Coordinates of N, CA and C and ligand atoms in Angstrom, one line a residue:
M1 N 33.1 -11.0 4.0 CA 32.8 -10.9 5.5 C 34.0 -11.5 6.2
R2 N 34.4 -11.2 7.4 CA 35.3 -11.7 8.2 C 35.2 -13.1 8.8
A3 N 36.1 -14.0 8.8 CA 35.7 -15.3 9.5 C 35.0 -15.3 11.0
T4 N 34.4 -16.4 11.0 CA 33.7 -16.3 12.5 C 34.3 -17.3 13.5
V5 N 34.3 -16.9 14.7 CA 35.0 -17.9 15.6 C 34.2 -19.2 15.9
I6 N 32.9 -19.1 15.7 CA 32.2 -20.3 15.5 C 31.4 -20.4 14.4
P7 N 30.7 -21.4 14.0 CA 29.8 -21.4 12.7 C 28.7 -20.5 12.8
A8 N 28.6 -19.5 11.8 CA 27.6 -18.6 11.7 C 26.1 -19.1 11.6
P9 N 25.2 -18.7 12.4 CA 23.8 -19.4 12.2 C 23.3 -19.4 10.6
E10 N 22.6 -20.3 10.4 CA 22.0 -20.5 8.8 C 21.0 -19.4 9.0
P11 N 20.9 -18.7 7.7 CA 19.9 -17.8 7.5 C 18.4 -18.5 7.4
V12 N 17.2 -17.9 7.9 CA 16.0 -18.6 7.9 C 15.4 -18.1 6.5
L13 N 15.2 -19.0 5.7 CA 14.6 -18.8 4.2 C 13.4 -19.5 4.0
L14 N 12.4 -18.6 3.5 CA 11.1 -19.2 3.1 C 10.9 -19.3 1.7
D15 N 10.1 -20.3 1.2 CA 9.7 -20.5 -0.2 C 8.7 -19.4 -0.6
V16 N 8.9 -19.0 -1.8 CA 7.8 -18.0 -2.2 C 7.1 -18.7 -3.5
M17 N 6.0 -18.8 -3.6 CA 5.0 -19.4 -4.6 C 5.6 -18.9 -6.0
G18 N 6.0 -19.8 -6.9 CA 6.3 -19.4 -8.2 C 7.6 -18.8 -8.5
E19 N 8.6 -18.8 -7.3 CA 9.8 -18.0 -7.5 C 10.9 -19.1 -7.0
T20 N 12.0 -19.0 -7.8 CA 13.3 -19.8 -7.3 C 14.0 -19.2 -6.2
E21 N 13.9 -17.7 -5.9 CA 14.5 -17.1 -4.9 C 13.5 -17.4 -3.7
Q22 N 14.2 -17.3 -2.6 CA 13.5 -17.4 -1.2 C 13.5 -16.0 -0.5
F23 N 12.6 -16.0 0.5 CA 12.5 -14.9 1.3 C 13.2 -15.0 2.7
P24 N 14.2 -14.1 2.9 CA 15.1 -14.0 4.1 C 14.2 -13.4 5.3
V25 N 14.4 -14.2 6.4 CA 13.6 -13.8 7.6 C 14.4 -12.9 8.6
R26 N 14.0 -11.8 8.9 CA 14.9 -11.1 10.0 C 14.2 -11.3 11.4
R27 N 13.0 -10.8 11.6 CA 12.1 -10.9 12.9 C 10.8 -11.3 12.6
V28 N 10.2 -11.8 13.8 CA 8.9 -12.3 13.7 C 8.1 -11.6 14.8
Y29 N 7.2 -10.8 14.3 CA 6.3 -10.2 15.3 C 4.8 -10.7 15.2
C30 N 4.3 -10.9 16.4 CA 3.0 -11.3 16.3 C 2.0 -10.3 17.0
V31 N 0.7 -10.3 16.7 CA -0.4 -9.3 17.2 C -1.2 -10.3 18.1
G32 N -1.4 -9.7 19.4 CA -2.3 -10.5 20.4 C -3.7 -10.1 20.1
R33 N -4.6 -10.8 20.1 CA -6.1 -10.7 20.4 C -6.6 -9.6 19.3
N34 N -6.5 -10.0 17.9 CA -6.7 -9.1 16.9 C -8.2 -9.4 16.2
Y35 N -8.9 -10.5 16.9 CA -10.1 -10.6 16.2 C -11.1 -10.7 17.6
A36 N -12.3 -10.0 17.4 CA -13.1 -9.6 18.7 C -13.4 -11.1 19.2
D37 N -13.9 -11.9 18.3 CA -14.5 -13.2 18.9 C -13.4 -14.1 19.6
H38 N -12.3 -14.0 19.3 CA -11.1 -14.7 20.0 C -10.9 -14.0 21.1
A39 N -10.8 -12.7 21.3 CA -10.4 -11.8 22.5 C -11.5 -12.4 23.5
I40 N -12.9 -12.4 23.2 CA -13.9 -12.7 24.1 C -13.6 -14.1 24.6
E41 N -13.3 -15.1 23.6 CA -13.2 -16.7 24.1 C -12.0 -16.7 25.2
M42 N -11.1 -15.6 25.1 CA -9.8 -15.6 26.0 C -10.1 -15.0 27.2
G43 N -11.3 -14.6 27.3 CA -11.8 -13.8 28.6 C -11.5 -12.3 28.7
H44 N -11.3 -11.8 27.3 CA -10.8 -10.2 27.3 C -12.0 -9.3 26.7
D45 N -11.8 -8.1 27.0 CA -12.7 -7.1 26.3 C -12.3 -6.9 24.9
P46 N -13.3 -7.1 23.9 CA -12.8 -6.8 22.6 C -12.7 -5.6 22.1
S47 N -12.8 -4.5 22.9 CA -13.0 -3.2 22.4 C -11.6 -2.8 22.0
R48 N -11.6 -1.6 21.2 CA -10.3 -1.4 20.5 C -9.2 -0.6 21.4
E49 N -8.6 -1.4 22.2 CA -7.7 -1.0 23.1 C -6.3 -1.0 22.1
P50 N -5.3 -0.2 22.4 CA -4.2 -0.4 21.7 C -3.6 -1.6 21.4
P51 N -3.3 -2.2 20.2 CA -2.8 -3.5 19.8 C -1.7 -3.8 20.7
F52 N -1.5 -5.0 21.1 CA -0.2 -5.4 21.7 C 0.4 -6.7 20.9
F53 N 1.9 -6.5 21.1 CA 2.7 -7.3 20.2 C 3.5 -8.2 21.1
F54 N 3.8 -9.3 20.5 CA 4.9 -10.2 21.1 C 5.9 -10.8 20.0
Q55 N 7.0 -11.5 20.3 CA 7.8 -11.9 19.1 C 7.9 -13.4 19.3
K56 N 8.1 -14.1 18.1 CA 8.7 -15.4 18.0 C 10.3 -15.1 17.5
N57 N 11.0 -16.3 17.7 CA 12.1 -16.1 16.9 C 12.1 -16.5 15.5
A58 N 13.0 -16.0 14.6 CA 13.0 -16.0 13.4 C 13.1 -17.5 12.9
D59 N 14.0 -18.4 13.7 CA 14.3 -19.7 13.3 C 13.1 -20.6 13.9
N60 N 12.0 -20.1 14.5 CA 10.8 -20.8 14.8 C 9.9 -21.2 13.7
L61 N 10.1 -20.3 12.5 CA 9.3 -20.5 11.3 C 10.0 -21.5 10.6
Y62 N 9.1 -22.4 10.0 CA 9.6 -23.4 9.1 C 8.5 -23.8 8.1
Q63 N 8.8 -24.5 7.0 CA 8.0 -25.0 6.0 C 8.0 -26.7 6.0
G64 N 7.1 -27.2 6.3 CA 7.2 -28.7 6.3 C 5.8 -29.3 6.5
D65 N 5.6 -30.5 6.6 CA 4.3 -31.2 6.7 C 4.2 -31.7 8.0
S66 N 5.0 -31.5 9.0 CA 4.6 -32.0 10.2 C 4.9 -31.0 11.5
F67 N 4.3 -31.2 12.5 CA 4.7 -30.3 13.7 C 5.1 -31.3 14.9
P68 N 6.1 -31.2 15.4 CA 6.6 -32.1 16.5 C 5.9 -31.4 17.8
Y69 N 5.5 -32.1 18.5 CA 4.7 -31.7 19.8 C 5.8 -31.5 20.6
P70 N 5.8 -30.2 21.2 CA 6.8 -29.8 22.1 C 6.8 -30.3 23.4
P71 N 8.0 -30.1 24.2 CA 8.1 -30.6 25.5 C 7.4 -29.8 26.7
L72 N 7.2 -30.2 27.6 CA 6.7 -29.3 28.9 C 5.3 -28.7 28.8
S73 N 4.6 -29.2 27.9 CA 3.2 -28.9 27.8 C 2.1 -30.1 27.6
S74 N 0.9 -29.9 28.3 CA 0.0 -30.9 27.6 C -1.2 -30.1 27.4
S75 N -1.1 -28.9 26.8 CA -2.0 -28.2 26.3 C -1.6 -27.2 25.1
V76 N -1.2 -27.9 24.0 CA -0.6 -27.0 23.1 C -1.7 -26.8 21.8
H77 N -2.1 -25.3 21.8 CA -3.2 -24.9 21.0 C -2.5 -24.4 19.5
Y78 N -3.5 -24.6 18.6 CA -3.4 -24.0 17.3 C -3.9 -22.7 17.2
E79 N -3.5 -21.8 16.4 CA -3.9 -20.4 16.2 C -3.6 -20.1 14.8
V80 N -4.6 -20.3 13.7 CA -4.2 -19.9 12.3 C -4.2 -18.5 12.2
E81 N -3.2 -18.0 11.3 CA -3.2 -16.7 11.2 C -2.7 -16.0 9.8
M82 N -3.0 -15.1 9.2 CA -2.4 -14.7 8.0 C -1.1 -14.1 8.4
V83 N -0.2 -14.1 7.4 CA 1.3 -13.6 7.7 C 1.6 -12.7 6.8
M84 N 2.1 -11.5 7.2 CA 2.6 -10.5 6.3 C 4.2 -10.6 6.3
A85 N 4.8 -10.4 5.0 CA 6.2 -10.4 4.8 C 6.7 -9.2 4.4
L86 N 7.5 -8.4 5.1 CA 7.9 -7.1 4.6 C 9.2 -7.0 3.6
S87 N 9.0 -6.1 2.7 CA 10.1 -5.9 1.7 C 10.9 -4.6 1.9
S88 N 10.2 -3.8 3.0 CA 11.0 -2.7 3.3 C 10.4 -2.2 4.7
G89 N 11.0 -1.3 5.3 CA 10.5 -0.9 6.7 C 10.7 0.6 7.1
G90 N 10.9 0.8 8.4 CA 11.1 2.0 8.8 C 10.5 2.3 10.3
A91 N 10.5 3.5 10.7 CA 10.1 3.8 12.0 C 8.9 4.9 11.8
D92 N 7.7 4.8 12.7 CA 6.7 5.8 12.6 C 6.1 5.9 10.9
I93 N 5.8 4.5 10.6 CA 5.2 4.5 9.0 C 3.7 4.9 9.2
P94 N 3.4 5.8 8.3 CA 1.9 6.1 8.4 C 1.0 5.1 7.8
A95 N 0.1 5.0 8.2 CA -0.9 4.0 7.7 C -1.1 3.9 6.4
E96 N -1.2 5.1 5.7 CA -1.5 5.3 4.4 C -0.4 4.5 3.4
E97 N 0.9 4.6 4.0 CA 2.0 4.1 3.2 C 2.3 2.7 3.6
A98 N 1.7 2.1 4.5 CA 2.1 0.9 5.1 C 2.1 -0.3 4.1
L99 N 1.0 -0.3 3.4 CA 1.1 -1.5 2.4 C 2.1 -1.7 1.4
S100 N 2.5 -0.5 1.2 CA 3.7 -0.5 0.1 C 5.0 -1.1 0.8
K101 N 4.9 -1.4 2.1 CA 6.2 -2.0 2.6 C 5.9 -3.6 2.6
V102 N 4.9 -4.1 2.2 CA 4.7 -5.5 2.3 C 5.0 -6.3 1.0
Y103 N 6.0 -7.2 1.0 CA 6.3 -8.2 0.0 C 5.3 -9.1 -0.4
G104 N 4.7 -9.7 0.6 CA 3.7 -10.6 0.3 C 3.0 -11.2 1.4
Y105 N 2.2 -12.1 1.4 CA 1.3 -12.9 2.3 C 1.5 -14.4 2.4
G106 N 1.4 -14.9 3.5 CA 1.3 -16.4 3.6 C 0.3 -16.6 4.8
L107 N 0.2 -18.0 5.1 CA -0.5 -18.3 6.4 C 0.3 -19.2 7.3
G108 N 0.0 -19.0 8.5 CA 0.8 -19.9 9.5 C 0.1 -20.2 10.6
I109 N 0.7 -20.9 11.6 CA 0.0 -21.4 12.8 C 1.0 -20.8 14.0
D110 N 0.3 -20.1 14.9 CA 0.9 -19.5 16.1 C 0.6 -20.5 17.1
F111 N 1.5 -21.6 17.0 CA 1.1 -22.7 18.1 C 1.7 -22.2 19.6
T112 N 0.8 -22.5 20.5 CA 0.9 -21.8 21.9 C 1.0 -22.9 23.0
R113 N 1.8 -23.0 23.9 CA 1.9 -23.7 25.0 C 0.9 -23.2 26.0
R114 N -0.5 -23.4 25.7 CA -1.3 -22.6 26.5 C -1.2 -22.7 28.1
D115 N -0.8 -23.9 28.4 CA -0.7 -24.0 29.9 C 0.3 -23.3 30.5
L116 N 1.4 -23.1 29.6 CA 2.5 -22.3 30.2 C 2.2 -20.9 30.1
Q117 N 1.3 -20.3 29.1 CA 0.9 -19.0 28.8 C 0.0 -18.7 29.9
D118 N -0.7 -19.5 30.4 CA -1.8 -19.3 31.5 C -1.0 -19.0 32.8
Q119 N 0.0 -19.7 33.1 CA 1.0 -19.8 34.2 C 1.7 -18.2 34.2
M120 N 2.1 -17.8 32.8 CA 3.0 -16.7 32.8 C 2.0 -15.5 33.0
K121 N 0.8 -15.5 32.5 CA -0.1 -14.5 32.7 C -0.4 -14.3 34.0
K122 N -0.6 -15.3 34.8 CA -1.0 -15.3 36.3 C 0.2 -14.7 36.9
M123 N 1.3 -14.9 36.8 CA 2.5 -14.2 37.4 C 2.9 -13.1 36.8
G124 N 2.3 -12.5 35.7 CA 2.6 -11.3 35.1 C 4.0 -11.3 34.6
R125 N 4.2 -12.6 34.0 CA 5.6 -12.8 33.2 C 5.5 -12.9 31.7
S126 N 6.6 -12.8 31.1 CA 6.6 -12.6 29.6 C 6.3 -14.0 28.9
W127 N 5.8 -14.1 27.7 CA 5.2 -15.3 26.9 C 6.1 -15.9 26.2
E128 N 7.3 -15.7 26.3 CA 8.3 -16.5 25.4 C 8.1 -18.1 25.4
V129 N 8.1 -18.6 26.8 CA 8.2 -20.1 26.8 C 7.0 -20.5 26.1
A130 N 5.8 -19.9 26.2 CA 4.7 -20.2 25.6 C 4.6 -20.0 24.2
K131 N 5.2 -19.3 23.5 CA 5.1 -18.8 22.2 C 6.3 -19.0 21.2
A132 N 7.6 -19.0 21.8 CA 8.7 -18.8 21.0 C 9.4 -20.1 21.1
F133 N 8.9 -21.4 21.0 CA 9.6 -22.7 21.1 C 9.9 -23.0 19.8
E134 N 10.7 -24.2 19.8 CA 11.1 -24.8 18.4 C 9.8 -25.2 17.6
N135 N 9.9 -24.8 16.3 CA 9.0 -25.2 15.4 C 7.4 -24.7 15.6
S136 N 7.5 -23.6 16.4 CA 6.3 -23.0 16.8 C 5.5 -22.1 15.8
A137 N 6.1 -22.1 14.7 CA 5.3 -21.3 13.8 C 5.5 -21.9 12.3
P138 N 4.9 -23.0 12.0 CA 4.9 -23.4 10.5 C 4.1 -22.3 9.7
V139 N 4.7 -22.3 8.5 CA 4.1 -21.2 7.6 C 3.9 -21.9 6.1
S140 N 3.1 -21.4 5.2 CA 2.8 -21.7 4.0 C 3.9 -21.1 3.1
A141 N 3.9 -21.4 1.9 CA 4.8 -20.5 0.9 C 4.3 -19.3 0.9
L142 N 5.0 -18.2 0.7 CA 4.6 -16.8 0.6 C 4.0 -16.5 -0.8
V143 N 3.2 -15.7 -1.0 CA 2.6 -15.2 -2.3 C 2.8 -13.6 -2.4
P144 N 3.4 -13.4 -3.5 CA 3.7 -11.9 -3.8 C 2.4 -11.0 -3.8
A145 N 2.6 -9.7 -3.0 CA 1.5 -8.7 -3.2 C 1.2 -8.4 -4.7
A146 N 2.3 -8.5 -5.3 CA 2.2 -8.0 -6.8 C 1.2 -9.0 -7.4
K147 N 1.0 -10.2 -6.9 CA 0.3 -11.2 -7.6 C -1.3 -11.2 -7.1
I148 N -1.4 -10.9 -5.7 CA -2.7 -11.1 -5.2 C -3.2 -9.9 -4.3
G149 N -2.4 -8.9 -4.3 CA -2.9 -7.7 -3.9 C -2.8 -7.7 -2.2
H150 N -3.6 -7.2 -1.5 CA -3.5 -7.1 -0.1 C -4.8 -7.6 0.6
P151 N -4.8 -8.8 0.9 CA -6.0 -9.7 1.3 C -6.6 -9.1 2.6
Q152 N -7.7 -8.4 2.5 CA -8.4 -7.9 3.8 C -9.9 -8.4 4.0
D153 N -10.3 -9.1 3.2 CA -11.5 -9.8 3.3 C -11.5 -11.3 2.7
G154 N -12.2 -12.1 3.5 CA -11.9 -13.5 2.9 C -11.8 -14.4 4.0
A155 N -12.2 -15.7 4.0 CA -12.3 -16.8 4.9 C -10.8 -17.1 5.3
I156 N -10.7 -17.2 6.7 CA -9.5 -17.7 7.3 C -10.1 -18.9 8.3
W157 N -9.6 -20.2 8.1 CA -10.2 -21.3 8.6 C -9.2 -22.3 9.1
L158 N -9.3 -23.3 9.8 CA -8.7 -24.5 10.4 C -9.3 -25.7 10.7
D159 N -9.0 -26.7 10.2 CA -9.7 -28.1 10.4 C -8.7 -28.7 11.2
V160 N -9.3 -29.7 12.1 CA -8.5 -30.7 12.9 C -9.2 -32.0 12.6
N161 N -8.5 -33.0 11.9 CA -9.1 -34.2 11.6 C -10.3 -34.1 10.7
G162 N -10.5 -33.1 9.9 CA -11.7 -32.9 9.1 C -12.8 -32.2 9.7
T163 N -12.7 -31.8 10.9 CA -13.7 -30.9 11.5 C -13.2 -29.5 11.7
R164 N -14.1 -28.6 11.1 CA -13.8 -27.2 11.1 C -13.9 -26.7 12.5
K165 N -12.7 -26.1 13.0 CA -12.5 -25.5 14.5 C -12.4 -24.1 14.3
Q166 N -11.8 -23.4 13.4 CA -11.7 -21.9 13.3 C -12.4 -21.5 12.1
D167 N -13.1 -20.6 11.9 CA -14.0 -20.3 10.7 C -14.1 -18.6 11.0
G168 N -13.2 -18.0 10.5 CA -13.3 -16.6 10.5 C -13.2 -15.9 9.2
N169 N -13.0 -14.5 9.3 CA -12.9 -13.8 8.1 C -11.7 -12.6 8.4
L170 N -11.0 -12.4 7.4 CA -10.0 -11.5 7.7 C -10.6 -9.9 7.8
N171 N -11.8 -9.7 7.5 CA -12.4 -8.5 7.5 C -12.8 -8.4 9.2
Q172 N -12.5 -9.4 9.9 CA -12.9 -9.2 11.6 C -11.7 -8.6 12.2
M173 N -10.5 -8.5 11.5 CA -9.4 -7.9 12.4 C -9.7 -6.7 13.0
I174 N -9.6 -6.6 14.3 CA -9.9 -5.2 15.0 C -8.8 -4.1 14.5
W175 N -7.5 -4.5 14.3 CA -6.4 -3.6 13.9 C -6.3 -4.3 12.4
K176 N -6.3 -3.4 11.4 CA -6.3 -3.8 9.9 C -4.8 -3.8 9.5
L177 N -4.6 -4.4 8.5 CA -3.1 -4.5 8.1 C -2.2 -3.3 8.1
P178 N -2.9 -2.2 7.5 CA -2.0 -1.0 7.5 C -1.8 -0.4 9.0
E179 N -2.8 -0.6 9.7 CA -2.6 -0.1 11.1 C -1.7 -0.9 12.0
I180 N -1.6 -2.3 11.7 CA -0.7 -3.1 12.4 C 0.9 -2.6 12.1
I181 N 0.9 -2.4 11.0 CA 2.3 -2.0 10.5 C 2.6 -0.6 11.0
A182 N 1.6 0.4 11.0 CA 1.8 1.7 11.6 C 1.9 1.7 13.2
E183 N 1.3 0.9 13.8 CA 1.5 0.8 15.2 C 2.7 0.1 15.6
L184 N 3.0 -1.0 15.0 CA 4.4 -1.8 15.3 C 5.5 -0.8 15.0
S185 N 5.5 0.0 14.0 CA 6.6 0.9 13.7 C 6.8 2.1 14.4
K186 N 6.0 2.2 15.5 CA 5.9 3.2 16.6 C 7.1 2.6 17.7
L187 N 6.8 1.3 17.8 CA 7.7 0.6 18.9 C 9.0 -0.1 18.4
F188 N 9.1 -0.4 17.1 CA 10.3 -0.9 16.8 C 10.6 -0.4 15.3
V189 N 11.8 -0.5 15.0 CA 12.2 0.0 13.6 C 12.1 -1.2 12.6
L190 N 11.1 -1.3 11.8 CA 10.8 -2.4 10.8 C 11.8 -2.4 9.8
A191 N 12.0 -3.6 9.2 CA 13.1 -3.7 8.1 C 12.7 -4.9 7.3
P192 N 13.3 -4.9 6.0 CA 13.1 -5.9 5.1 C 13.4 -7.3 5.7
G193 N 12.3 -8.3 5.6 CA 12.6 -9.6 6.0 C 11.8 -9.8 7.3
D194 N 11.2 -8.7 7.8 CA 10.3 -8.7 9.0 C 9.1 -9.4 8.5
V195 N 8.6 -10.4 9.5 CA 7.5 -11.1 9.3 C 6.3 -10.7 10.6
I196 N 5.2 -10.7 10.0 CA 4.1 -10.3 11.1 C 2.9 -11.3 11.0
M197 N 2.8 -11.9 12.4 CA 1.6 -12.8 12.2 C 0.5 -11.9 12.9
T198 N -0.7 -11.8 12.1 CA -1.8 -10.9 12.3 C -2.8 -11.2 13.1
G199 N -2.7 -12.2 13.9 CA -3.7 -12.6 14.9 C -4.6 -13.8 14.6
T200 N -5.5 -14.4 15.3 CA -6.2 -15.4 15.1 C -7.7 -15.3 15.3
P201 N -8.6 -15.9 14.6 CA -9.9 -15.8 15.0 C -10.4 -16.7 16.0
A202 N -11.6 -16.9 16.4 CA -12.1 -17.7 17.5 C -11.8 -19.2 17.2
G203 N -11.9 -20.2 18.2 CA -12.2 -21.4 18.0 C -10.7 -22.2 18.3
V204 N -9.9 -21.4 18.9 CA -8.6 -22.2 19.2 C -8.8 -23.3 20.2
G205 N -7.9 -24.2 20.0 CA -8.0 -25.4 21.0 C -6.9 -26.4 20.9
P206 N -6.7 -27.3 21.7 CA -5.7 -28.3 21.9 C -5.6 -29.4 20.7
I207 N -4.3 -29.8 20.7 CA -3.9 -30.8 19.6 C -3.3 -32.1 20.4
V208 N -3.3 -33.2 19.8 CA -2.7 -34.4 20.3 C -1.8 -34.9 19.0
K209 N -0.8 -35.8 19.4 CA -0.1 -36.3 18.5 C -1.1 -37.3 17.7
G210 N -0.8 -37.2 16.2 CA -1.7 -37.9 15.4 C -2.7 -37.0 14.7
D211 N -2.9 -36.0 15.3 CA -4.0 -35.1 14.6 C -3.5 -34.5 13.3
K212 N -4.4 -34.5 12.3 CA -4.0 -34.0 11.0 C -4.7 -32.6 10.9
I213 N -4.0 -31.5 10.9 CA -4.4 -29.9 10.6 C -4.4 -29.6 9.2
T214 N -5.4 -29.1 8.8 CA -5.5 -28.3 7.5 C -6.0 -27.0 7.9
C215 N -5.4 -25.9 7.2 CA -5.9 -24.4 7.3 C -5.7 -23.8 6.2
G216 N -6.3 -22.6 6.0 CA -6.2 -21.8 4.8 C -6.7 -20.5 4.9
V217 N -6.3 -19.5 4.1 CA -6.8 -18.2 3.9 C -7.1 -18.1 2.6
D218 N -8.4 -17.6 2.2 CA -8.8 -17.5 0.8 C -8.0 -16.7 0.0
G219 N -7.6 -17.2 -1.1 CA -6.6 -16.1 -2.0 C -5.3 -16.1 -1.6
V220 N -4.9 -16.8 -0.5 CA -3.5 -16.9 0.0 C -2.8 -18.3 -0.3
G221 N -3.6 -19.3 0.3 CA -3.1 -20.6 0.2 C -3.5 -21.5 1.4
E222 N -3.1 -22.7 1.4 CA -3.4 -23.7 2.5 C -1.9 -24.4 3.1
L223 N -2.4 -24.9 4.2 CA -1.3 -25.3 5.0 C -1.8 -26.8 5.6
S224 N -1.0 -28.0 5.5 CA -1.4 -29.2 6.1 C -0.1 -29.7 6.9
L225 N -0.6 -30.2 8.0 CA 0.5 -30.8 8.8 C -0.1 -31.9 9.8
T226 N 0.8 -32.8 10.2 CA 0.5 -33.9 11.0 C 1.3 -33.6 12.3
V227 N 0.5 -33.7 13.4 CA 1.2 -33.6 14.8 C 2.0 -34.8 15.0
V228 N 3.1 -34.8 15.3 CA 4.1 -35.9 15.7 C 4.8 -35.8 16.9
Ligands
MN301 MN1 -1.8 -15.6 18.0

């Protein structure tokens, strides 16, 4: 590699359960309103409209035990989501082939500055300020699909200070895992290292400093964080 005129950015690397090697992140895609009950709670029609996507930055992902409350918001919401990590990609991937592109799964939280998102929605502006801020996507260790298969049925849940707030099932996804990859690959050329956050069930809500968040996806793992 040729020398760089400024220091090159550090690669974003995620731990994989049971492996010494890490998973390198390229891009982070997120699916909006992919559980009917969450679409309803956000005031939308849960019918099967084409899925929509937004992005976070690769370096918004991190593995740690705390979440620093971000600036410029007084309404930061949790959204627990299963995460897919791709080992290969392409354009126009048929749904029947899509799961062969998945390296593994994890779970994460799509933290959202809801007050800023509401403002952006009202003004018809894009969501980056609400979604793509620093530390906005803590994630668990990934688990290879070779070990657990492709989880499409099972509890997805989140507790705040020991109280259950989100209590869904992966089988409630409006767009299923292969369909998410197929649809996304019509819009973008997917590649190894891409991470997809697959949407959140109902029960999203605000957090405050000091809150203890625990969340999990059956068969995939758990994640615990303190809001600092
Ligand atoms: Mn989300």
